[in-house]
mmCIF file of C-alpha atoms in Angstrom:
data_model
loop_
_atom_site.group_PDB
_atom_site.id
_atom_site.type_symbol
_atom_site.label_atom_id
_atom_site.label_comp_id
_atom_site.label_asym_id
_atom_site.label_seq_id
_atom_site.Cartn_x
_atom_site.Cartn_y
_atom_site.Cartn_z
ATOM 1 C CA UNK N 839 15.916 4.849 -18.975
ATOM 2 C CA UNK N 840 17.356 1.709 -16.927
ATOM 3 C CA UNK N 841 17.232 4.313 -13.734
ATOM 4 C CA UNK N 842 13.648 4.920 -14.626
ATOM 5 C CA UNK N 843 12.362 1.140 -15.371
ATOM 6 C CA UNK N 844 14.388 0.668 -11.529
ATOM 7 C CA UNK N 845 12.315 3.019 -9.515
ATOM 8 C CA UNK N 846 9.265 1.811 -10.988
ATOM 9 C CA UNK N 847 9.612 -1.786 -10.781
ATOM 10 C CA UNK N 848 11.038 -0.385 -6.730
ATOM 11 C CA UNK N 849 8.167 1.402 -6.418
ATOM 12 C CA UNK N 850 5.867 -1.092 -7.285
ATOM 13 C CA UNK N 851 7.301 -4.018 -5.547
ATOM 14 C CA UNK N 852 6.597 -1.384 -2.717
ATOM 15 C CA UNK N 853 3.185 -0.952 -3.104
ATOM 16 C CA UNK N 854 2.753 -5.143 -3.847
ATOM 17 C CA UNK N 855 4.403 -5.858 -0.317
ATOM 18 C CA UNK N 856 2.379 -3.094 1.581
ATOM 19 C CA UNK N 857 -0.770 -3.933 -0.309
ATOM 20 C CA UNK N 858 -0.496 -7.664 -0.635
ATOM 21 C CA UNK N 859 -3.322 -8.241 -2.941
ATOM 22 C CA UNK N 860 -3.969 -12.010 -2.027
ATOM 23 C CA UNK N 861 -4.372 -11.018 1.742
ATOM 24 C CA UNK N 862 -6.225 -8.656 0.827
ATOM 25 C CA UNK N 863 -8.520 -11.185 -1.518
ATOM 26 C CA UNK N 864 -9.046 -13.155 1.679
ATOM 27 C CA UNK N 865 -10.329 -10.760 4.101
ATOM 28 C CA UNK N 866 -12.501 -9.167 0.551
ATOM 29 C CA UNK N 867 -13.997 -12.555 0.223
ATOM 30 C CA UNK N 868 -14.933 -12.956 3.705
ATOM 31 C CA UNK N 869 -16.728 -10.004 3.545
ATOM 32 C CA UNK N 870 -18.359 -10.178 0.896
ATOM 33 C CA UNK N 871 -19.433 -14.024 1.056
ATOM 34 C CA UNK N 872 -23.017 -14.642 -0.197
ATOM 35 C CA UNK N 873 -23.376 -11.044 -2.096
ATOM 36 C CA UNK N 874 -24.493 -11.316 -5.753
ATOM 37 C CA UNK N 875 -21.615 -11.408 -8.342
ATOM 38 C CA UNK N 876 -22.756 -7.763 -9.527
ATOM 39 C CA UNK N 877 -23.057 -6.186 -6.038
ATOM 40 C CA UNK N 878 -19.089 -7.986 -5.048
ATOM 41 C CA UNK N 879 -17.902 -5.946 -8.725
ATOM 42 C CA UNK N 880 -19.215 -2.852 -7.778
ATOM 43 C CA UNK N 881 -18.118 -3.381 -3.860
ATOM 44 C CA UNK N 882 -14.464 -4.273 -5.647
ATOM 45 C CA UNK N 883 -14.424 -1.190 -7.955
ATOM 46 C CA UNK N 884 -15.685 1.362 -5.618
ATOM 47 C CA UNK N 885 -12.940 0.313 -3.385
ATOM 48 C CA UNK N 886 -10.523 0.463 -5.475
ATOM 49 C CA UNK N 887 -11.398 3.501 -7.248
ATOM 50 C CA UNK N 888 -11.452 5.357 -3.754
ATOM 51 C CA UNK N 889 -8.190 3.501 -2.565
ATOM 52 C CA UNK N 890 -6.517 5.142 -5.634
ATOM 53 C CA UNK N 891 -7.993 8.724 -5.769
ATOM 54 C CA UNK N 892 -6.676 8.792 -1.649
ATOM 55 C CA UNK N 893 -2.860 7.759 -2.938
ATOM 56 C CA UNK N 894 -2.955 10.020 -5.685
ATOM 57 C CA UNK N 895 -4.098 12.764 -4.082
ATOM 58 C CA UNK N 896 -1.312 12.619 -1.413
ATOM 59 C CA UNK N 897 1.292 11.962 -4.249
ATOM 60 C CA UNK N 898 0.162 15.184 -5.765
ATOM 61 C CA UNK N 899 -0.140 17.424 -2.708
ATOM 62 C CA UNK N 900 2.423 15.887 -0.394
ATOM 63 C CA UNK N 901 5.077 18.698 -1.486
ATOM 64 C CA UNK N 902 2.747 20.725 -0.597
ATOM 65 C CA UNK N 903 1.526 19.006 2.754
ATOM 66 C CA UNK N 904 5.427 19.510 4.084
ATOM 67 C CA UNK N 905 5.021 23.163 3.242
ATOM 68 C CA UNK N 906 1.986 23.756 4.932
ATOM 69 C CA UNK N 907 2.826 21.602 8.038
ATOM 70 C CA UNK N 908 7.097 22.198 7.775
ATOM 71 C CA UNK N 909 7.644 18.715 7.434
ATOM 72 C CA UNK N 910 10.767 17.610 5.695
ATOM 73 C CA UNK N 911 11.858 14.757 3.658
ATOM 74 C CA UNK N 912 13.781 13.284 6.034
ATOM 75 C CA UNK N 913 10.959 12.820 9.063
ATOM 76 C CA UNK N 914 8.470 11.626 6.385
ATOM 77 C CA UNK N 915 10.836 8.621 5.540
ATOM 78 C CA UNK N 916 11.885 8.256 9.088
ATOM 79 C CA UNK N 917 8.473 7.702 10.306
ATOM 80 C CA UNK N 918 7.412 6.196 6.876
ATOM 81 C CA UNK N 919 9.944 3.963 7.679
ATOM 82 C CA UNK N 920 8.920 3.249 11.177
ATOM 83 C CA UNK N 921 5.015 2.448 10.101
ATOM 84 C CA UNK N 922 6.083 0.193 6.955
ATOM 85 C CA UNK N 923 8.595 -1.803 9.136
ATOM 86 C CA UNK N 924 5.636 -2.292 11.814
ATOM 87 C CA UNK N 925 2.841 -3.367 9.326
ATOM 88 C CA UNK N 926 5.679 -5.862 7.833
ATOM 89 C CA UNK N 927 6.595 -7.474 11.600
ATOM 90 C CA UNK N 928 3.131 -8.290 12.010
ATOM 91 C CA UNK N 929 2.757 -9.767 8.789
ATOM 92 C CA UNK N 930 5.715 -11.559 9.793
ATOM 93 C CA UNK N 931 3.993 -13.204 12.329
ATOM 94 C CA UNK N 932 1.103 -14.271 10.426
ATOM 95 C CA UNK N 933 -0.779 -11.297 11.682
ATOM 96 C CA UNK N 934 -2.572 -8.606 10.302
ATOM 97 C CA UNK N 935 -1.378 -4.904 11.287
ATOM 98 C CA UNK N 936 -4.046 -3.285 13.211
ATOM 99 C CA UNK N 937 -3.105 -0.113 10.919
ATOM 100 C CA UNK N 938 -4.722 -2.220 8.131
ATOM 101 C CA UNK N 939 -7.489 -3.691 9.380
ATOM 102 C CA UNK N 940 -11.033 -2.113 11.358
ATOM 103 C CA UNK N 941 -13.953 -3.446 12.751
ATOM 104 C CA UNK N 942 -16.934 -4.011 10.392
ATOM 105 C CA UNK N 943 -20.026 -1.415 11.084
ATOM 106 C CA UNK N 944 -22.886 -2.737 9.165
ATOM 107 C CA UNK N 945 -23.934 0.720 9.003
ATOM 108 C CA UNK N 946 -21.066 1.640 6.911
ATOM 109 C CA UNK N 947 -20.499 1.360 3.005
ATOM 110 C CA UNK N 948 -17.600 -1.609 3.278
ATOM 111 C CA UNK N 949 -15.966 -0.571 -0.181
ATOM 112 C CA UNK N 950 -14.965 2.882 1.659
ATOM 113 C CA UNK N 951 -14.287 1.239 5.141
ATOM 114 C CA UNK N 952 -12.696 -0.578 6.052
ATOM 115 C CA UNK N 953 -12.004 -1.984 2.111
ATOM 116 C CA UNK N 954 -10.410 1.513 1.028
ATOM 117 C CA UNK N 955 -9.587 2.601 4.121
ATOM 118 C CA UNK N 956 -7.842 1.740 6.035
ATOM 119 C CA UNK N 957 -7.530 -1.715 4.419
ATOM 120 C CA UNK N 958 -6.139 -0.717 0.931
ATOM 121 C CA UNK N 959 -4.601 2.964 1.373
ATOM 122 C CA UNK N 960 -3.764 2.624 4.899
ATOM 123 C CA UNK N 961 -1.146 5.088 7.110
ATOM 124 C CA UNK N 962 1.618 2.411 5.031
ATOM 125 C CA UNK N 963 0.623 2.641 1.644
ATOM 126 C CA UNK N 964 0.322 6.861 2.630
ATOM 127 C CA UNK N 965 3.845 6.953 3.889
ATOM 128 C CA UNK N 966 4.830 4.456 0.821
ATOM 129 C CA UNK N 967 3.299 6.912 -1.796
ATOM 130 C CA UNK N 968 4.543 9.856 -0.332
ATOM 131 C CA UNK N 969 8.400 8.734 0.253
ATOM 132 C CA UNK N 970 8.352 7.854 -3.427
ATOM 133 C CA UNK N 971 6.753 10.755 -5.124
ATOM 134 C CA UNK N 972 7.961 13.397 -2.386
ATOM 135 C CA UNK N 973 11.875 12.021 -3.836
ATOM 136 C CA UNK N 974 11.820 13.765 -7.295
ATOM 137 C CA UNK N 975 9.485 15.677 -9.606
ATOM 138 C CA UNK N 976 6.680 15.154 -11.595
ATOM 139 C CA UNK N 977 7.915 12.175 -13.082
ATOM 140 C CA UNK N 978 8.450 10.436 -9.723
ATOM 141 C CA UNK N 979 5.125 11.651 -8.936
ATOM 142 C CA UNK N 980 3.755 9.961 -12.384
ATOM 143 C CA UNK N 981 5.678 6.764 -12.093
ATOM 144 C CA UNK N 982 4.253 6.493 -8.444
ATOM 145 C CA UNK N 983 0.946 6.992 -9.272
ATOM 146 C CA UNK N 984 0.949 4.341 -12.407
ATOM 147 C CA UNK N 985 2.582 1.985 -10.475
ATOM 148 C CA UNK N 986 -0.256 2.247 -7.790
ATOM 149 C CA UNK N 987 -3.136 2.006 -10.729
ATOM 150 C CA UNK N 988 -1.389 -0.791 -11.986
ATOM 151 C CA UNK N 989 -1.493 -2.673 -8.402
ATOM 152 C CA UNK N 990 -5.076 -1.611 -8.214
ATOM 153 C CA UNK N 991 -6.065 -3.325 -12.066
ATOM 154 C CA UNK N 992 -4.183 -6.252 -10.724
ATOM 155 C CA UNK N 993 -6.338 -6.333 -7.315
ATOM 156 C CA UNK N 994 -9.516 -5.788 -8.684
ATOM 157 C CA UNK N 995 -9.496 -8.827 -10.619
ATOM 158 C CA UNK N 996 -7.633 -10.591 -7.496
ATOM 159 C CA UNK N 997 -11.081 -9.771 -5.833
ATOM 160 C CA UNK N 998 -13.010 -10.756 -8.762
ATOM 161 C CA UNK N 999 -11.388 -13.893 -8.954
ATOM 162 C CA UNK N 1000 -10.872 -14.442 -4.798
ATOM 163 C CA UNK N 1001 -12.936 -17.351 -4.707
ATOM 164 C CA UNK N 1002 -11.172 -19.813 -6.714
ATOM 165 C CA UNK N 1003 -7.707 -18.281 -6.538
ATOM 166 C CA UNK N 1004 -8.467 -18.882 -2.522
ATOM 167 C CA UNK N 1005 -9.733 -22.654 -3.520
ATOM 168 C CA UNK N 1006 -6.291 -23.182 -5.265
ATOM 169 C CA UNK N 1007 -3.595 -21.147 -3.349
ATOM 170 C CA UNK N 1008 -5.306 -22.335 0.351
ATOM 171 C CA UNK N 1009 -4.584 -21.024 3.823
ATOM 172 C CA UNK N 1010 -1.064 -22.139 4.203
ATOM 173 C CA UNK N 1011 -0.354 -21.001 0.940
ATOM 174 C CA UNK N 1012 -1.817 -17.200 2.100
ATOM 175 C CA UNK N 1013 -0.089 -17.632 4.811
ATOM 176 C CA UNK N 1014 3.206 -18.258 3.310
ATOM 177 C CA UNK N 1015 2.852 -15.464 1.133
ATOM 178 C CA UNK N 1016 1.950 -12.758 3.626
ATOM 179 C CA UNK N 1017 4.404 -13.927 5.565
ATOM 180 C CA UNK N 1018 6.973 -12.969 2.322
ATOM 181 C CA UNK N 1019 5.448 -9.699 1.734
ATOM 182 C CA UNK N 1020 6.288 -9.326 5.956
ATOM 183 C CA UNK N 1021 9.725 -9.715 4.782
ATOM 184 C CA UNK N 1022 10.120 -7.614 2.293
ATOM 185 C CA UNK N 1023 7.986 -4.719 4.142
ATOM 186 C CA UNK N 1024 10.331 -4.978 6.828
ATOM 187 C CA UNK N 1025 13.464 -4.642 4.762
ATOM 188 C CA UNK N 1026 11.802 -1.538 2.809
ATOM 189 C CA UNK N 1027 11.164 -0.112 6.299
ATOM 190 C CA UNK N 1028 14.599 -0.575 7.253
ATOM 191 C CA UNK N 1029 15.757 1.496 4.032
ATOM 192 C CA UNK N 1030 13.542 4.262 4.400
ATOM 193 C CA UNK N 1031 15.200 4.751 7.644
ATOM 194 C CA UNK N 1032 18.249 4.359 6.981
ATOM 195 C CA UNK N 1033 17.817 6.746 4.321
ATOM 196 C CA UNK N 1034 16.071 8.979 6.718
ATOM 197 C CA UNK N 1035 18.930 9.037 9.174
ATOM 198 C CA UNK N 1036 21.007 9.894 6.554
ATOM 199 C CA UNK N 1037 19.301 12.251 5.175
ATOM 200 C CA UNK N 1038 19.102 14.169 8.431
ATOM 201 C CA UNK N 1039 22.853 14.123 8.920
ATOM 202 C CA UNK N 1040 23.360 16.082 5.730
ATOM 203 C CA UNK N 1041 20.443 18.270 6.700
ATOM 204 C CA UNK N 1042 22.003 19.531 9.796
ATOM 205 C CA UNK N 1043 25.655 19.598 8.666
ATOM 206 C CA UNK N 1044 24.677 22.070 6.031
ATOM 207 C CA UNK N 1045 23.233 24.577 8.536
#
């Protein structure tokens, strides 16, 4: 049970980092400055909703993915690890990743793009859900999957909310926070490639 409650607060703390919800609220905000309280919820939920069908659906198949394609374990968390450790540098530096961010078309629905993607379920938050889940069975699959909902309830009402949480936390307060999330993104990078590399050492000495 204690091994259980672990990977899920892991996994979560995961998904927070890669997410970071109150980045996220800023660039939502901006984009949806001057829209009607009812059209921003909808905008919010559709996004969301989309965001979390994409993760889940990759949680679910990616066993399946590596089958089709001959992936294994260890490349997925090598070059999970290599696209989580970039999107934390640049957060590091107070930037955006350009894996998590796209130009605005007006001619396209912004809860889908860039909101969902590649905003919310970028390549990151892919490689992030599919490390996790890919690790065990079903119930790795099911704690990743919760863990993401969760994230998403809590993000939704981030966006809801942006406004005045903006107002109080300010710029420099954003900006101190992304950069943490950098950190830790970084650090879980580092891990899923360490892991990786270690993983393909045993999967070559046993052939």
């Amino acid at each position: 049970m204690h091994d259980l409650m672990t990977v899920a607060v892991t996994v979560f703390m995961g998904f927070f980092a890669m997410m970071n919800p109150f980045a996220n609220t800023a660039v939502f905000v901006g984009m949806t400055g001057g829209m009607p309280a009812k059209q921003v919820r909808a905008i919010a939920f559709k996004a969301l909703v989309t965001a979390f069908c994409i993760i889940t659906a990759f949680c679910f198949l990616g066993k399946g993915i590596f089958s089709v394609f001959g992936i294994t374990l260890p490349a997925l968390r090598l070059a999970g690890g290599i696209l989580v450790f970039l999107v934390g540098y640049h957060m590091l530096q107070g930037n955006s990743s350009k894996m998590h961010s796209s130009k605005e078309d007006g001619n396209t629905d912004i809860a889908i793009s860039p909101l969902a993607l590649p905003i919310l379920a970028g390549p990151g938050t892919i490689a992030t859900a599919m490390n996790y889940s890919a690790a065990g069975g079903m119930l790795h699959i099911l704690i990743t999957v919760s863990a993401f909902a969760l994230l998403c309830v809590i993000t939704f009402f981030c966006f809801i909310y942006g406004p005045k949480m903006i107002e109080k936390i300010g710029e420099s307060g954003i900006s101190i926070i992304t950069r943490l999330m950098g950190l830790i993104l970084t650090v879980i990078g580092m891990q899923m490639g360490i892991q990786g590399v270690h993983d393909t050492i045993v999967l070559f000495s046993a052939k």
